[in-house]
mmCIF file of C-alpha atoms and ligand atoms in Angstrom:
data_model
loop_
_atom_site.group_PDB
_atom_site.id
_atom_site.type_symbol
_atom_site.label_atom_id
_atom_site.label_comp_id
_atom_site.label_asym_id
_atom_site.label_seq_id
_atom_site.Cartn_x
_atom_site.Cartn_y
_atom_site.Cartn_z
ATOM 1 C CA MET F 1 0.000 0.000 0.000
ATOM 2 C CA PRO F 2 1.262 3.549 -0.733
ATOM 3 C CA LEU F 3 1.481 4.240 3.001
ATOM 4 C CA LEU F 4 4.478 1.930 3.245
ATOM 5 C CA ALA F 5 6.233 3.554 0.303
ATOM 6 C CA ASN F 6 7.177 6.459 2.599
ATOM 7 C CA ARG F 7 9.154 4.353 5.041
ATOM 8 C CA PRO F 8 12.574 5.826 5.756
ATOM 9 C CA CYS F 9 15.564 3.895 4.520
ATOM 10 C CA ARG F 10 18.083 3.453 7.321
ATOM 11 C CA LEU F 11 21.286 1.502 7.641
ATOM 12 C CA GLY F 12 21.423 -1.127 10.359
ATOM 13 C CA PRO F 13 18.783 -2.483 12.690
ATOM 14 C CA VAL F 14 15.938 -0.355 13.979
ATOM 15 C CA GLY F 15 14.585 -0.965 17.471
ATOM 16 C CA ARG F 16 12.191 0.818 19.723
ATOM 17 C CA TYR F 17 10.823 1.212 23.186
ATOM 18 C CA ALA F 18 7.085 1.897 23.168
ATOM 19 C CA PRO F 19 5.782 2.741 26.634
ATOM 20 C CA SER F 20 2.140 3.406 27.471
ATOM 21 C CA PRO F 21 1.878 6.464 29.725
ATOM 22 C CA THR F 22 -0.457 4.784 32.181
ATOM 23 C CA GLY F 23 1.855 4.914 35.194
ATOM 24 C CA LYS F 24 5.360 5.721 36.320
ATOM 25 C CA LEU F 25 8.328 3.854 34.913
ATOM 26 C CA HIS F 26 9.271 1.097 37.357
ATOM 27 C CA LEU F 27 12.190 -1.313 37.447
ATOM 28 C CA GLY F 28 10.416 -3.823 35.190
ATOM 29 C CA ASN F 29 9.732 -1.370 32.353
ATOM 30 C CA ALA F 30 13.161 0.229 32.772
ATOM 31 C CA ARG F 31 14.745 -3.197 32.298
ATOM 32 C CA THR F 32 12.859 -3.768 29.036
ATOM 33 C CA ALA F 33 13.831 -0.303 27.804
ATOM 34 C CA LEU F 34 17.468 -0.874 28.778
ATOM 35 C CA LEU F 35 17.680 -4.255 27.012
ATOM 36 C CA ALA F 36 16.003 -2.960 23.835
ATOM 37 C CA TRP F 37 18.415 0.010 23.858
ATOM 38 C CA LEU F 38 21.500 -2.168 24.469
ATOM 39 C CA GLN F 39 20.607 -4.468 21.591
ATOM 40 C CA ILE F 40 20.372 -1.580 19.151
ATOM 41 C CA ARG F 41 23.323 0.422 20.472
ATOM 42 C CA GLN F 42 25.536 -2.649 20.241
ATOM 43 C CA SER F 43 24.715 -3.068 16.565
ATOM 44 C CA GLN F 44 24.895 0.671 15.865
ATOM 45 C CA GLY F 45 21.315 0.839 14.748
ATOM 46 C CA THR F 46 18.566 3.408 15.184
ATOM 47 C CA PHE F 47 16.635 3.536 18.449
ATOM 48 C CA ILE F 48 13.114 4.955 18.487
ATOM 49 C CA LEU F 49 10.998 6.070 21.434
ATOM 50 C CA ARG F 50 7.272 5.920 20.690
ATOM 51 C CA MET F 51 4.549 6.938 23.121
ATOM 52 C CA GLU F 52 1.589 4.538 23.009
ATOM 53 C CA ASP F 53 -1.142 6.756 24.429
ATOM 54 C CA LEU F 54 -4.146 5.508 22.469
ATOM 55 C CA ASP F 55 -6.375 4.655 25.372
ATOM 56 C CA PRO F 56 -7.780 8.026 26.459
ATOM 57 C CA ALA F 57 -9.157 6.601 29.694
ATOM 58 C CA ARG F 58 -5.743 5.377 30.880
ATOM 59 C CA SER F 59 -3.149 7.679 29.311
ATOM 60 C CA VAL F 60 -1.873 10.625 31.316
ATOM 61 C CA SER F 61 0.385 13.230 29.688
ATOM 62 C CA GLU F 62 2.308 13.853 32.940
ATOM 63 C CA TYR F 63 3.335 10.205 32.922
ATOM 64 C CA ALA F 64 4.532 10.524 29.312
ATOM 65 C CA LEU F 65 6.827 13.408 30.274
ATOM 66 C CA GLN F 66 7.994 11.626 33.395
ATOM 67 C CA ILE F 67 8.845 8.462 31.424
ATOM 68 C CA LEU F 68 11.075 10.434 29.053
ATOM 69 C CA GLU F 69 12.759 12.144 31.991
ATOM 70 C CA ASP F 70 13.311 8.873 33.851
ATOM 71 C CA LEU F 71 14.796 7.147 30.797
ATOM 72 C CA ARG F 72 17.180 10.059 30.238
ATOM 73 C CA TRP F 73 18.142 10.002 33.906
ATOM 74 C CA LEU F 74 18.972 6.307 33.557
ATOM 75 C CA GLY F 75 21.244 7.060 30.594
ATOM 76 C CA ILE F 76 19.053 5.863 27.722
ATOM 77 C CA ASP F 77 18.811 8.071 24.650
ATOM 78 C CA TRP F 78 16.899 7.786 21.378
ATOM 79 C CA ASP F 79 17.553 8.889 17.818
ATOM 80 C CA GLU F 80 13.893 9.522 17.048
ATOM 81 C CA GLY F 81 11.028 10.251 19.397
ATOM 82 C CA PRO F 82 8.276 12.627 20.487
ATOM 83 C CA ASP F 83 10.694 15.268 21.740
ATOM 84 C CA VAL F 84 13.487 14.940 19.141
ATOM 85 C CA GLY F 85 11.356 14.276 16.029
ATOM 86 C CA GLY F 86 12.569 12.171 13.106
ATOM 87 C CA PRO F 87 11.532 10.989 9.643
ATOM 88 C CA CYS F 88 8.445 9.138 10.947
ATOM 89 C CA SER F 89 6.943 11.935 13.063
ATOM 90 C CA PRO F 90 4.764 12.068 15.005
ATOM 91 C CA TYR F 91 6.017 9.529 17.545
ATOM 92 C CA ILE F 92 2.881 9.818 19.671
ATOM 93 C CA GLN F 93 0.155 7.357 18.747
ATOM 94 C CA SER F 94 -2.760 9.663 19.557
ATOM 95 C CA LEU F 95 -1.507 11.889 16.710
ATOM 96 C CA ARG F 96 -1.344 9.041 14.202
ATOM 97 C CA ASN F 97 -5.006 8.094 13.955
ATOM 98 C CA HIS F 98 -5.275 9.116 10.303
ATOM 99 C CA LEU F 99 -2.740 6.396 9.450
ATOM 100 C CA TYR F 100 -4.649 3.661 11.277
ATOM 101 C CA GLU F 101 -7.901 4.817 9.621
ATOM 102 C CA GLN F 102 -6.269 4.610 6.183
ATOM 103 C CA VAL F 103 -5.274 1.006 6.849
ATOM 104 C CA LEU F 104 -8.738 0.143 8.192
ATOM 105 C CA SER F 105 -10.536 1.497 5.142
ATOM 106 C CA ASP F 106 -8.176 -0.403 2.846
ATOM 107 C CA TRP F 107 -8.861 -3.608 4.801
ATOM 108 C CA VAL F 108 -12.642 -3.079 4.737
ATOM 109 C CA GLU F 109 -12.380 -2.858 0.950
ATOM 110 C CA ARG F 110 -10.262 -6.020 0.824
ATOM 111 C CA GLY F 111 -12.676 -7.885 3.121
ATOM 112 C CA LEU F 112 -10.010 -8.514 5.771
ATOM 113 C CA ILE F 113 -11.989 -6.945 8.617
ATOM 114 C CA TYR F 114 -15.685 -6.743 9.404
ATOM 115 C CA PRO F 115 -17.838 -4.652 11.729
ATOM 116 C CA CYS F 116 -19.067 -6.244 14.926
ATOM 117 C CA ALA F 117 -22.001 -4.946 16.947
ATOM 118 C CA CYS F 118 -21.889 -7.510 19.733
ATOM 119 C CA SER F 119 -22.811 -5.989 23.049
ATOM 120 C CA ARG F 120 -20.835 -6.482 26.226
ATOM 121 C CA LYS F 121 -23.667 -8.779 27.273
ATOM 122 C CA ASP F 122 -23.228 -11.006 24.206
ATOM 123 C CA LEU F 123 -19.542 -11.246 25.029
ATOM 124 C CA ALA F 124 -20.042 -11.580 28.780
ATOM 125 C CA ASN F 125 -22.199 -14.605 28.128
ATOM 126 C CA LEU F 126 -19.336 -16.060 26.188
ATOM 127 C CA ALA F 127 -17.038 -15.450 29.122
ATOM 128 C CA ARG F 128 -18.562 -18.488 30.753
ATOM 129 C CA ALA F 129 -17.199 -20.783 28.071
ATOM 130 C CA PRO F 130 -14.257 -22.710 29.374
ATOM 131 C CA HIS F 131 -11.687 -21.976 26.638
ATOM 132 C CA GLY F 132 -8.959 -19.384 26.095
ATOM 133 C CA PRO F 133 -6.237 -17.944 28.298
ATOM 134 C CA ALA F 134 -7.710 -16.167 31.323
ATOM 135 C CA GLU F 135 -6.458 -12.710 30.432
ATOM 136 C CA GLU F 136 -7.874 -12.747 26.922
ATOM 137 C CA GLY F 137 -11.269 -14.214 27.571
ATOM 138 C CA PRO F 138 -12.657 -16.893 25.313
ATOM 139 C CA PRO F 139 -12.192 -16.777 21.537
ATOM 140 C CA TYR F 140 -14.717 -14.671 19.651
ATOM 141 C CA PRO F 141 -16.833 -17.116 17.681
ATOM 142 C CA GLY F 142 -17.602 -14.775 14.795
ATOM 143 C CA LEU F 143 -21.219 -13.978 15.720
ATOM 144 C CA CYS F 144 -21.446 -10.840 13.547
ATOM 145 C CA ARG F 145 -19.540 -12.427 10.709
ATOM 146 C CA HIS F 146 -22.253 -14.994 10.196
ATOM 147 C CA LEU F 147 -25.299 -12.695 10.335
ATOM 148 C CA SER F 148 -27.344 -11.893 7.244
ATOM 149 C CA PRO F 149 -27.056 -8.209 6.210
ATOM 150 C CA GLU F 150 -30.591 -7.610 7.556
ATOM 151 C CA SER F 151 -29.922 -9.164 10.966
ATOM 152 C CA TRP F 152 -26.646 -7.293 11.200
ATOM 153 C CA GLN F 153 -28.359 -3.961 10.429
ATOM 154 C CA GLU F 154 -30.913 -4.697 13.129
ATOM 155 C CA LYS F 155 -28.202 -5.517 15.669
ATOM 156 C CA TYR F 156 -26.208 -2.410 14.718
ATOM 157 C CA ARG F 157 -29.305 -0.191 14.960
ATOM 158 C CA LYS F 158 -29.783 -1.349 18.535
ATOM 159 C CA LYS F 159 -26.181 -0.879 19.609
ATOM 160 C CA GLY F 160 -25.465 2.284 17.590
ATOM 161 C CA GLN F 161 -21.748 1.559 17.224
ATOM 162 C CA ALA F 162 -19.508 -1.198 15.972
ATOM 163 C CA SER F 163 -15.969 -2.406 16.426
ATOM 164 C CA TYR F 164 -13.885 -3.881 13.613
ATOM 165 C CA ARG F 165 -12.575 -7.417 13.802
ATOM 166 C CA PHE F 166 -9.801 -9.001 11.777
ATOM 167 C CA LEU F 167 -10.691 -12.355 10.254
ATOM 168 C CA ALA F 168 -8.435 -14.930 11.836
ATOM 169 C CA PRO F 169 -7.407 -17.664 9.414
ATOM 170 C CA GLU F 170 -7.685 -21.362 10.220
ATOM 171 C CA GLY F 171 -4.625 -23.230 11.425
ATOM 172 C CA PHE F 172 -1.433 -22.726 13.363
ATOM 173 C CA LEU F 173 0.859 -19.773 12.954
ATOM 174 C CA THR F 174 4.509 -20.455 13.754
ATOM 175 C CA TYR F 175 7.393 -18.119 14.302
ATOM 176 C CA THR F 176 10.760 -18.310 15.991
ATOM 177 C CA ASP F 177 11.296 -15.893 18.809
ATOM 178 C CA GLY F 178 14.865 -14.664 19.355
ATOM 179 C CA ILE F 179 14.669 -15.640 23.044
ATOM 180 C CA TYR F 180 11.758 -18.010 23.435
ATOM 181 C CA GLY F 181 12.489 -20.112 20.339
ATOM 182 C CA PRO F 182 9.683 -21.649 18.230
ATOM 183 C CA PHE F 183 6.207 -20.464 19.157
ATOM 184 C CA TYR F 184 2.949 -21.810 17.754
ATOM 185 C CA GLN F 185 -0.550 -20.482 18.048
ATOM 186 C CA ASP F 186 -3.871 -21.227 16.414
ATOM 187 C CA VAL F 187 -5.119 -17.634 16.505
ATOM 188 C CA LYS F 188 -8.623 -18.568 15.493
ATOM 189 C CA ALA F 189 -8.910 -21.137 18.274
ATOM 190 C CA VAL F 190 -7.233 -19.016 20.956
ATOM 191 C CA VAL F 191 -8.644 -15.523 20.322
ATOM 192 C CA GLY F 192 -10.882 -15.835 17.265
ATOM 193 C CA ASP F 193 -11.482 -12.834 15.007
ATOM 194 C CA PHE F 194 -9.829 -10.081 17.019
ATOM 195 C CA VAL F 195 -10.651 -6.414 17.491
ATOM 196 C CA VAL F 196 -8.523 -3.918 15.548
ATOM 197 C CA ARG F 197 -10.717 -0.908 16.317
ATOM 198 C CA ARG F 198 -12.897 -0.662 19.382
ATOM 199 C CA ALA F 199 -16.560 0.316 19.181
ATOM 200 C CA ASP F 200 -15.687 3.710 20.722
ATOM 201 C CA LYS F 201 -13.406 4.241 17.675
ATOM 202 C CA VAL F 202 -10.190 3.857 19.648
ATOM 203 C CA THR F 203 -7.630 1.928 17.585
ATOM 204 C CA ALA F 204 -6.714 -1.353 19.254
ATOM 205 C CA TYR F 205 -3.133 -1.867 20.467
ATOM 206 C CA GLN F 206 -2.661 -4.812 18.063
ATOM 207 C CA LEU F 207 -3.286 -2.674 15.000
ATOM 208 C CA ALA F 208 -1.529 0.508 16.106
ATOM 209 C CA VAL F 209 1.665 -1.251 17.165
ATOM 210 C CA VAL F 210 1.952 -3.081 13.843
ATOM 211 C CA VAL F 211 1.153 -0.084 11.645
ATOM 212 C CA ASP F 212 3.686 2.013 13.561
ATOM 213 C CA ASP F 213 6.452 -0.571 13.656
ATOM 214 C CA ALA F 214 5.908 -1.221 9.926
ATOM 215 C CA LEU F 215 5.876 2.475 8.963
ATOM 216 C CA MET F 216 8.840 3.236 11.196
ATOM 217 C CA GLY F 217 10.841 0.411 9.597
ATOM 218 C CA VAL F 218 11.376 -1.384 12.921
ATOM 219 C CA THR F 219 13.416 -4.555 12.431
ATOM 220 C CA HIS F 220 13.919 -5.653 16.085
ATOM 221 C CA VAL F 221 11.123 -5.778 18.654
ATOM 222 C CA LEU F 222 12.462 -6.569 22.127
ATOM 223 C CA ARG F 223 9.729 -6.426 24.782
ATOM 224 C CA GLY F 224 8.255 -8.198 27.810
ATOM 225 C CA ASP F 225 7.057 -11.757 27.318
ATOM 226 C CA ASP F 226 3.542 -10.825 28.405
ATOM 227 C CA LEU F 227 3.182 -9.823 24.728
ATOM 228 C CA LEU F 228 4.400 -13.149 23.355
ATOM 229 C CA SER F 229 0.859 -14.409 22.788
ATOM 230 C CA SER F 230 -0.040 -11.195 20.891
ATOM 231 C CA THR F 231 2.736 -11.782 18.367
ATOM 232 C CA PRO F 232 0.935 -14.299 16.103
ATOM 233 C CA ARG F 233 -1.934 -11.800 15.748
ATOM 234 C CA GLN F 234 0.558 -9.098 14.925
ATOM 235 C CA ILE F 235 2.269 -11.274 12.313
ATOM 236 C CA LEU F 236 -1.121 -11.705 10.596
ATOM 237 C CA LEU F 237 -1.445 -7.915 10.483
ATOM 238 C CA TYR F 238 2.067 -7.476 9.002
ATOM 239 C CA GLU F 239 1.091 -9.942 6.317
ATOM 240 C CA ALA F 240 -2.116 -8.019 5.594
ATOM 241 C CA LEU F 241 -0.014 -4.863 5.254
ATOM 242 C CA ASN F 242 2.509 -6.624 3.004
ATOM 243 C CA ALA F 243 5.190 -5.392 5.366
ATOM 244 C CA PRO F 244 8.289 -7.310 6.457
ATOM 245 C CA VAL F 245 7.869 -8.983 9.864
ATOM 246 C CA PRO F 246 10.488 -7.828 12.404
ATOM 247 C CA ARG F 247 12.540 -10.174 14.593
ATOM 248 C CA PHE F 248 10.849 -10.581 17.970
ATOM 249 C CA TYR F 249 12.637 -11.022 21.307
ATOM 250 C CA HIS F 250 10.365 -11.613 24.296
ATOM 251 C CA VAL F 251 12.160 -11.126 27.578
ATOM 252 C CA PRO F 252 10.854 -12.914 30.687
ATOM 253 C CA LEU F 253 9.494 -10.354 33.122
ATOM 254 C CA VAL F 254 10.636 -9.262 36.529
ATOM 255 C CA LEU F 255 8.401 -10.473 39.346
ATOM 256 C CA GLY F 256 8.031 -8.838 42.741
ATOM 257 C CA PRO F 257 8.808 -10.753 45.963
ATOM 258 C CA ASP F 258 5.144 -11.874 45.909
ATOM 259 C CA GLY F 259 5.693 -13.645 42.570
ATOM 260 C CA VAL F 260 3.452 -11.183 40.730
ATOM 261 C CA ARG F 261 4.722 -9.225 37.710
ATOM 262 C CA LEU F 262 6.487 -6.100 38.959
ATOM 263 C CA SER F 263 4.214 -3.112 38.555
ATOM 264 C CA LYS F 264 3.204 0.142 40.141
ATOM 265 C CA ARG F 265 1.577 -1.919 42.880
ATOM 266 C CA HIS F 266 5.047 -2.698 44.213
ATOM 267 C CA LYS F 267 5.753 0.411 46.214
ATOM 268 C CA GLY F 268 9.026 2.213 45.803
ATOM 269 C CA THR F 269 10.139 0.500 42.586
ATOM 270 C CA SER F 270 9.373 3.464 40.335
ATOM 271 C CA LEU F 271 12.479 5.169 39.003
ATOM 272 C CA GLU F 272 11.186 8.410 40.404
ATOM 273 C CA SER F 273 11.103 7.087 43.946
ATOM 274 C CA LEU F 274 14.479 5.348 43.607
ATOM 275 C CA ARG F 275 15.948 8.629 42.437
ATOM 276 C CA ALA F 276 14.263 10.508 45.279
ATOM 277 C CA GLN F 277 16.004 8.151 47.718
ATOM 278 C CA GLY F 278 19.379 9.051 46.283
ATOM 279 C CA ILE F 279 19.959 5.814 44.329
ATOM 280 C CA SER F 280 22.179 6.574 41.336
ATOM 281 C CA PRO F 281 21.286 5.634 37.735
ATOM 282 C CA GLU F 282 24.413 3.456 37.693
ATOM 283 C CA GLU F 283 23.186 1.503 40.715
ATOM 284 C CA VAL F 284 19.800 0.950 39.052
ATOM 285 C CA THR F 285 21.468 -0.079 35.781
ATOM 286 C CA GLY F 286 23.825 -2.469 37.599
ATOM 287 C CA PHE F 287 20.910 -4.084 39.397
ATOM 288 C CA LEU F 288 18.936 -4.473 36.154
ATOM 289 C CA ALA F 289 22.004 -5.824 34.347
ATOM 290 C CA ALA F 290 22.451 -8.481 37.041
ATOM 291 C CA THR F 291 18.777 -9.521 36.744
ATOM 292 C CA ALA F 292 19.342 -9.917 33.004
ATOM 293 C CA GLY F 293 22.475 -12.028 33.361
ATOM 294 C CA LEU F 294 24.737 -9.301 31.944
ATOM 295 C CA LEU F 295 26.684 -8.872 35.216
ATOM 296 C CA PRO F 296 27.442 -11.611 37.770
ATOM 297 C CA SER F 297 26.312 -9.322 40.604
ATOM 298 C CA PRO F 298 24.846 -5.817 40.856
ATOM 299 C CA GLU F 299 27.774 -3.411 40.404
ATOM 300 C CA PRO F 300 27.151 0.222 39.507
ATOM 301 C CA ILE F 301 27.578 0.717 35.755
ATOM 302 C CA SER F 302 26.263 3.099 33.110
ATOM 303 C CA PRO F 303 24.143 1.838 30.199
ATOM 304 C CA LYS F 304 26.949 3.017 27.869
ATOM 305 C CA ASP F 305 29.505 0.808 29.605
ATOM 306 C CA LEU F 306 27.116 -2.122 29.441
ATOM 307 C CA VAL F 307 26.805 -2.061 25.633
ATOM 308 C CA SER F 308 29.785 -4.341 24.991
ATOM 309 C CA LEU F 309 28.554 -6.834 27.633
ATOM 310 C CA PHE F 310 25.124 -7.284 26.058
ATOM 311 C CA SER F 311 24.262 -10.590 24.462
ATOM 312 C CA ILE F 312 20.870 -12.127 23.763
ATOM 313 C CA ASP F 313 22.324 -15.507 24.749
ATOM 314 C CA LYS F 314 22.964 -14.290 28.299
ATOM 315 C CA LEU F 315 19.351 -13.235 28.900
ATOM 316 C CA PRO F 316 17.499 -15.546 31.276
ATOM 317 C CA ARG F 317 14.791 -17.793 29.879
ATOM 318 C CA ASN F 318 12.786 -17.614 33.113
ATOM 319 C CA PRO F 319 11.215 -14.703 34.975
ATOM 320 C CA PHE F 320 13.451 -12.980 37.488
ATOM 321 C CA ARG F 321 11.966 -12.784 40.956
ATOM 322 C CA VAL F 322 13.131 -9.782 42.946
ATOM 323 C CA THR F 323 13.720 -10.736 46.584
ATOM 324 C CA GLU F 324 13.296 -8.603 49.680
ATOM 325 C CA LYS F 325 17.105 -8.676 49.899
ATOM 326 C CA ASP F 326 17.384 -7.179 46.382
ATOM 327 C CA LEU F 327 15.004 -4.432 47.362
ATOM 328 C CA LYS F 328 17.030 -3.720 50.513
ATOM 329 C CA LEU F 329 20.133 -3.488 48.363
ATOM 330 C CA LEU F 330 18.358 -0.718 46.475
ATOM 331 C CA GLY F 331 17.435 0.938 49.749
ATOM 332 C CA LEU F 332 13.752 -0.092 49.598
HETATM 333 N N1 LIG I 401 2.820 -0.062 24.739
HETATM 334 C C1 LIG I 401 2.929 -1.414 25.177
HETATM 335 C C2 LIG I 401 3.066 -1.454 26.674
HETATM 336 O O1 LIG I 401 3.520 -0.495 27.278
HETATM 337 C C3 LIG I 401 4.131 -2.137 24.612
HETATM 338 C C4 LIG I 401 4.014 -2.348 23.174
HETATM 339 C C5 LIG I 401 5.099 -3.212 22.553
HETATM 340 O O2 LIG I 401 6.253 -3.158 22.987
HETATM 341 O O3 LIG I 401 4.756 -3.888 21.597
HETATM 342 O O4 LIG I 401 2.718 -2.436 27.265
#
């Protein structure tokens, strides 16, 4: 599609960190950002910072500013981003809606997506079915896809709005993750036809992330492994765009002492509060590097000095559980 014809031509790999400004940057997100940055800096590629603020109910502009400040404090820089610009501006998703809409109208024409007027109640009823991973809910069985035009019109008239769903093909999709290795998923069986634009017209994460990574020429996607199961869906969208599929690297997450994924619920692990306690960026980086197998023990180091020590092969294949002792080490 002509949209892709405008992609910048760059030498070397292109990576990115794509935070959602829904909270403060904590040790877990900082680790993902650091690893994505190290991978690209080691291969002298281009590093992009993109703000994924599509969900108006959850995105807060103060967090966006704070995330940039915290990353800079840590010693991470970017060649393109919301504040420095670049050939793919804007680097803020809420300003890129026209691009997602262009893709959606092309896909409507090609019959790749269809409108869905299922109500929450229709879907809540489905939630009782015993399939699908807990966090996703059960697969969508294609209710609206199978309605006659008249029945669909009737359903739409009642609801007054519709989402768009991407038609999931039959069969397994396979890809090889740079960390996880071979990964298989039957998208249709696991999630069914999936939403690419919500009924309130907000572009779904799955679509926006693919359109942006494709248009920005991203070749390396290193991110938390909570997004591993989204990747087959995203590969289907790259294929629909006729865009090259990047290499994916899904890093096992950092868990808190309670065994739950580290998040803002774990008090004191935001970069802002670590900084406020007088912890240096080098101490934070050294701690993160040790959790990622790049240092044998947490020694203060700057991200720049860590570049030559980075290797995908060293990254752990299991989640890292932060202990109370680790937190004490950081003064928490
Ligand atoms: N914006 C997403 C998040 O913060 C990450 C998207 C991605 O790396 O693909 O969870």
